[in-house]
Coordinates of C-alpha atoms in Angstrom, one line a residue:
M1 CA 0.0 -0.1 -0.1
K2 CA 1.4 3.3 -1.1
E3 CA 0.9 6.8 0.4
M4 CA 1.7 9.7 -1.9
G5 CA 1.4 13.5 -1.7
I6 CA -2.0 13.9 -3.3
P7 CA -2.2 17.3 -5.3
V8 CA -3.9 20.0 -3.2
I9 CA -5.4 23.0 -5.2
D10 CA -5.7 26.1 -3.2
F11 CA -8.5 28.3 -4.7
D12 CA -7.0 31.3 -2.8
E13 CA -3.9 31.0 -5.0
L14 CA -6.0 31.5 -8.1
N15 CA -6.3 35.2 -7.7
G16 CA -2.6 36.2 -7.3
E17 CA 0.9 35.7 -8.7
E18 CA 0.6 32.0 -7.8
R19 CA -2.2 31.6 -10.4
S20 CA -0.3 30.0 -13.3
K21 CA 1.5 27.7 -11.0
T22 CA -1.9 26.5 -9.4
M23 CA -3.5 26.0 -12.9
D24 CA -0.6 24.0 -13.9
L25 CA -1.0 21.9 -10.7
L26 CA -4.6 21.4 -11.5
H27 CA -3.8 20.4 -15.0
Q28 CA -1.3 17.8 -13.8
A29 CA -3.7 16.5 -11.3
C30 CA -6.5 16.0 -13.9
E31 CA -4.1 14.5 -16.4
K32 CA -1.9 12.3 -14.3
W33 CA -3.9 11.6 -11.2
G34 CA -7.6 11.9 -12.0
F35 CA -8.1 13.1 -8.3
F36 CA -7.1 15.9 -5.9
Q37 CA -7.9 17.9 -2.8
V38 CA -9.3 21.4 -2.8
E39 CA -8.8 23.8 0.1
N40 CA -10.1 27.5 0.5
H41 CA -13.0 26.3 -1.7
G42 CA -15.4 28.9 -0.3
I43 CA -17.9 26.5 1.1
D44 CA -19.2 27.2 4.4
K45 CA -17.1 25.1 7.0
Q46 CA -19.6 25.2 9.7
L47 CA -22.3 24.0 7.3
M48 CA -19.9 21.2 6.3
E49 CA -19.5 20.1 9.9
K50 CA -23.4 20.3 10.5
V51 CA -24.0 18.1 7.3
K52 CA -21.6 15.5 8.6
Q53 CA -23.1 15.7 12.2
L54 CA -26.7 15.4 11.0
I55 CA -25.9 12.5 8.5
N56 CA -24.2 10.5 11.2
K57 CA -27.0 11.0 13.6
Y58 CA -29.5 9.8 10.8
Y59 CA -27.5 6.7 10.3
E60 CA -27.4 5.9 13.9
E61 CA -31.1 6.3 14.5
N62 CA -32.4 4.9 11.2
L63 CA -30.0 2.5 9.4
K64 CA -27.4 1.1 11.7
E65 CA -29.5 -1.5 13.3
S66 CA -31.1 -2.8 10.3
F67 CA -27.7 -3.0 8.6
Y68 CA -26.2 -5.3 11.2
K69 CA -29.3 -7.5 10.9
S70 CA -29.0 -7.8 7.1
E71 CA -28.3 -11.1 5.4
M72 CA -24.8 -9.8 4.3
A73 CA -23.9 -9.0 7.9
K74 CA -25.0 -12.4 9.0
S75 CA -23.0 -14.1 6.3
L76 CA -19.9 -12.6 7.6
E77 CA -20.5 -14.0 11.0
Q78 CA -20.3 -17.4 9.3
D79 CA -17.0 -16.6 7.5
I80 CA -18.5 -16.3 4.1
T81 CA -16.9 -14.0 1.7
S82 CA -19.2 -11.5 0.3
E83 CA -19.5 -10.1 -3.3
K84 CA -21.8 -7.3 -2.0
D85 CA -20.6 -4.0 -0.7
W86 CA -20.3 -3.4 3.0
E87 CA -22.0 0.0 2.9
S88 CA -25.2 1.6 4.1
S89 CA -26.2 4.2 1.7
F90 CA -29.1 6.2 0.1
F91 CA -29.2 8.7 -2.8
I92 CA -30.6 12.3 -2.7
W93 CA -31.4 13.8 -6.0
H94 CA -31.1 17.7 -6.1
R95 CA -31.3 18.7 -9.8
P96 CA -33.2 18.8 -12.1
T97 CA -35.9 17.6 -9.5
S98 CA -35.2 16.8 -5.9
N99 CA -36.4 13.6 -3.9
I100 CA -35.3 15.0 -0.6
E101 CA -39.0 15.2 0.6
D102 CA -39.5 11.5 -0.1
I103 CA -36.7 10.1 1.9
P104 CA -38.1 8.4 5.2
N105 CA -37.2 9.9 8.6
L106 CA -35.0 12.7 7.3
S107 CA -35.3 15.5 9.9
D108 CA -36.4 19.0 8.7
D109 CA -33.0 20.3 10.0
L110 CA -31.1 17.9 7.7
R111 CA -33.3 18.7 4.7
I112 CA -32.8 22.5 5.2
T113 CA -28.9 21.9 5.8
M114 CA -28.5 19.8 2.6
N115 CA -30.5 22.4 0.6
E116 CA -28.2 25.1 1.8
Y117 CA -25.0 23.0 1.2
I118 CA -25.8 21.8 -2.3
P119 CA -25.9 25.1 -4.2
Q120 CA -22.5 25.9 -2.7
L121 CA -21.1 22.7 -4.1
I122 CA -22.6 23.4 -7.4
K123 CA -20.9 26.7 -7.5
M124 CA -17.7 25.0 -6.9
A125 CA -18.1 22.2 -9.4
E126 CA -19.0 25.0 -12.0
K127 CA -15.8 26.8 -11.0
L128 CA -13.7 23.7 -11.4
S129 CA -15.3 22.9 -14.7
E130 CA -14.3 26.5 -15.9
L131 CA -10.8 26.0 -14.7
M132 CA -10.5 22.7 -16.4
C133 CA -11.9 24.2 -19.7
E134 CA -9.3 27.1 -19.5
N135 CA -6.4 24.4 -19.2
L136 CA -7.8 22.4 -22.0
G137 CA -7.9 25.5 -24.2
L138 CA -11.9 25.3 -24.4
K139 CA -14.2 28.1 -23.9
K140 CA -14.9 28.7 -20.1
V141 CA -18.4 27.3 -20.2
Y142 CA -17.8 24.4 -22.6
I143 CA -18.2 21.7 -19.9
K144 CA -21.2 23.5 -18.2
D145 CA -23.0 23.8 -21.6
A146 CA -22.3 20.2 -22.6
F147 CA -23.7 18.9 -19.2
C148 CA -26.8 21.1 -19.3
A149 CA -28.4 20.1 -22.6
G150 CA -30.9 23.1 -22.2
K151 CA -32.0 21.9 -18.7
G152 CA -29.1 22.2 -16.3
P153 CA -27.0 19.5 -15.0
S154 CA -28.0 16.5 -13.1
V155 CA -26.9 16.8 -9.5
G156 CA -27.2 14.1 -6.7
T157 CA -25.5 12.9 -3.5
K158 CA -24.6 9.5 -2.4
V159 CA -24.7 9.3 1.2
A160 CA -22.9 6.3 2.7
K161 CA -21.5 4.9 5.8
Y162 CA -19.1 2.1 5.7
P163 CA -19.8 0.5 9.2
Q164 CA -17.4 -1.0 11.5
C165 CA -16.6 -4.3 10.1
P166 CA -15.9 -7.5 12.1
Q167 CA -14.0 -9.3 9.3
P168 CA -12.8 -6.7 6.7
E169 CA -10.7 -9.4 5.0
L170 CA -13.9 -11.0 3.7
V171 CA -15.7 -7.9 2.0
R172 CA -15.1 -4.7 0.3
G173 CA -16.7 -1.5 1.7
L174 CA -17.2 -0.6 -2.1
R175 CA -15.8 -2.8 -4.9
E176 CA -13.3 -1.2 -7.6
H177 CA -15.1 1.1 -10.1
T178 CA -14.7 4.4 -12.0
D179 CA -17.6 6.9 -11.7
A180 CA -19.9 7.2 -14.6
G181 CA -20.6 10.9 -14.4
G182 CA -18.7 14.3 -14.4
I183 CA -17.0 15.9 -11.6
I184 CA -17.4 14.2 -8.1
L185 CA -17.1 16.2 -4.8
L186 CA -16.4 14.3 -1.7
L187 CA -17.0 15.4 1.8
Q188 CA -15.5 12.5 3.8
D189 CA -14.6 11.3 7.2
D190 CA -12.0 13.2 9.2
Q191 CA -11.1 10.1 11.2
V192 CA -11.5 6.9 9.5
P193 CA -9.6 5.9 6.3
G194 CA -10.7 3.3 3.7
L195 CA -10.7 5.2 0.4
E196 CA -8.1 4.0 -2.1
F197 CA -7.4 5.1 -5.7
F198 CA -5.4 3.2 -8.4
K199 CA -2.3 5.0 -9.7
D200 CA 0.7 3.7 -11.5
G201 CA 0.0 0.3 -11.0
E202 CA -0.6 0.5 -7.3
W203 CA -3.5 1.3 -4.8
V204 CA -2.8 4.8 -3.1
A205 CA -4.6 5.3 0.4
I206 CA -6.5 8.5 0.6
P207 CA -6.2 9.8 4.0
P208 CA -9.2 11.2 6.1
S209 CA -10.0 15.0 5.1
K210 CA -8.5 17.4 7.5
N211 CA -9.7 21.0 7.6
N212 CA -12.7 20.2 5.6
R213 CA -11.0 19.8 2.3
I214 CA -13.1 18.6 -0.4
F215 CA -11.7 15.7 -2.4
V216 CA -12.5 15.7 -6.0
N217 CA -12.3 13.1 -8.7
I218 CA -13.0 13.0 -12.3
G219 CA -15.9 10.8 -13.8
D220 CA -16.0 9.0 -17.2
Q221 CA -17.8 11.8 -19.0
V222 CA -15.1 14.3 -18.4
E223 CA -12.6 11.7 -19.7
V224 CA -14.7 11.3 -22.9
L225 CA -15.2 15.1 -23.3
S226 CA -11.6 15.9 -22.9
N227 CA -10.7 13.1 -25.5
G228 CA -8.9 11.1 -22.8
R229 CA -6.6 14.0 -21.5
Y230 CA -8.3 14.0 -18.1
K231 CA -8.7 10.5 -16.5
S232 CA -11.4 8.9 -14.4
V233 CA -9.5 6.5 -12.1
L234 CA -10.4 3.1 -10.7
H235 CA -11.2 3.5 -6.7
R236 CA -12.5 1.4 -4.0
V237 CA -13.4 1.6 -0.2
M238 CA -11.7 -0.9 2.2
A239 CA -13.9 -2.2 5.0
D240 CA -12.4 -1.1 8.4
K241 CA -12.4 -3.1 11.7
N242 CA -11.9 -0.1 14.1
G243 CA -14.2 2.6 12.7
S244 CA -17.3 3.5 10.7
R245 CA -16.4 5.8 7.7
L246 CA -18.7 8.6 6.5
S247 CA -18.8 9.6 2.7
I248 CA -21.0 12.3 1.3
A249 CA -20.4 12.2 -2.5
T250 CA -22.0 14.7 -4.7
F251 CA -22.1 14.2 -8.4
Y252 CA -22.1 17.1 -10.8
N253 CA -23.3 15.1 -13.9
P254 CA -24.6 15.7 -17.3
A255 CA -28.3 15.9 -17.8
G256 CA -29.9 12.6 -18.7
D257 CA -30.4 13.5 -22.4
A258 CA -27.0 15.3 -22.7
I259 CA -24.9 13.9 -25.6
I260 CA -21.4 13.7 -24.5
S261 CA -18.5 13.6 -27.1
P262 CA -14.8 14.8 -27.4
A263 CA -14.6 18.3 -27.7
P264 CA -14.0 18.9 -31.4
R265 CA -11.1 21.4 -30.6
L266 CA -9.4 18.5 -28.8
L267 CA -9.6 16.0 -31.5
Y268 CA -6.6 15.3 -34.0
P269 CA -7.5 16.3 -37.5
N270 CA -9.4 13.5 -39.3
H271 CA -10.4 12.5 -42.8
V272 CA -7.1 14.0 -44.1
R273 CA -5.2 12.6 -47.0
F274 CA -1.7 12.1 -46.2
Q275 CA -0.4 13.7 -49.5
D276 CA -2.5 16.8 -48.5
Y277 CA -0.8 16.9 -45.1
L278 CA 2.6 16.5 -46.5
K279 CA 2.0 19.5 -49.0
F280 CA 1.0 21.6 -46.0
Y281 CA 3.7 20.3 -43.9
A282 CA 6.3 21.3 -46.5
T283 CA 5.4 24.9 -46.0
T284 CA 5.0 24.7 -42.1
K285 CA 7.7 22.2 -41.1
F286 CA 9.6 24.6 -38.8
S287 CA 6.4 26.1 -37.2
D288 CA 4.4 25.1 -34.2
K289 CA 3.0 21.5 -34.7
G290 CA -0.2 22.5 -32.6
R291 CA -0.9 25.3 -35.0
R292 CA -0.4 23.0 -37.9
F293 CA -2.9 20.6 -36.6
E294 CA -5.5 23.3 -35.9
S295 CA -5.1 24.5 -39.5
M296 CA -5.5 21.0 -40.9
K297 CA -8.7 20.6 -38.9
Q298 CA -10.1 23.5 -40.7
I299 CA -9.1 22.0 -44.0
A300 CA -10.6 18.6 -43.1
Q301 CA -14.0 19.9 -42.2

């Protein structure tokens, strides 16, 4: 198991002389890691603490007992390896329509708190999407417009607890996967570990988030839209014998009917006859290759 210095993007440094260095760090994080942490993100930290506290309370009062009585929990008692995930979770939709009123036993306090928290997260996701577009050489609103499809993005939160596990060697908290959507913003436990990402052929342990940093990872649709430049990465959650881990993952995703494809600007020229390329190359051999490709795109259209 490897521990690495995971990239940390400081939003405060986007406004001064550190901007270009911070933008470069973000670009490297998206290209080479597929995940990073953000600090000074502008989300109300007291609100974040309240979200965590109320979700933990909801789990203790409504979900914990039934989880430990489930068939999966019983099977572990008999030393049976489980192919299911050792998690207790539910999903809240926020946009385009909300289901928060339909989730049983949510307190008014938790509903109100989530409804205050989510707009701040959406604002952060949109800011990240603009910074990614800038780094990719796309129009600032390219990702936002691609995700909206006229209706606005699809936004939802997976609320999960990975309960204390008596036999963590028999089960995963959550099996290996990449995320299907766009930009994932994770508010996670500040005490209990378990999240791991796959990088350079090894699993990297993601430590609990200190100082209410938001952990961000890239979903499959951003990889598609960036023509493979920005990566969605395999990750998993390990079950833990000593603690119960909290995970509140908000997904900033394309609308259901959005058509996602690589941004044309990021595609290599296609449908070009080699002899035409050679002719053009003869006059531009010693100029910038990127500009040559851009010009050939125009010819190929």
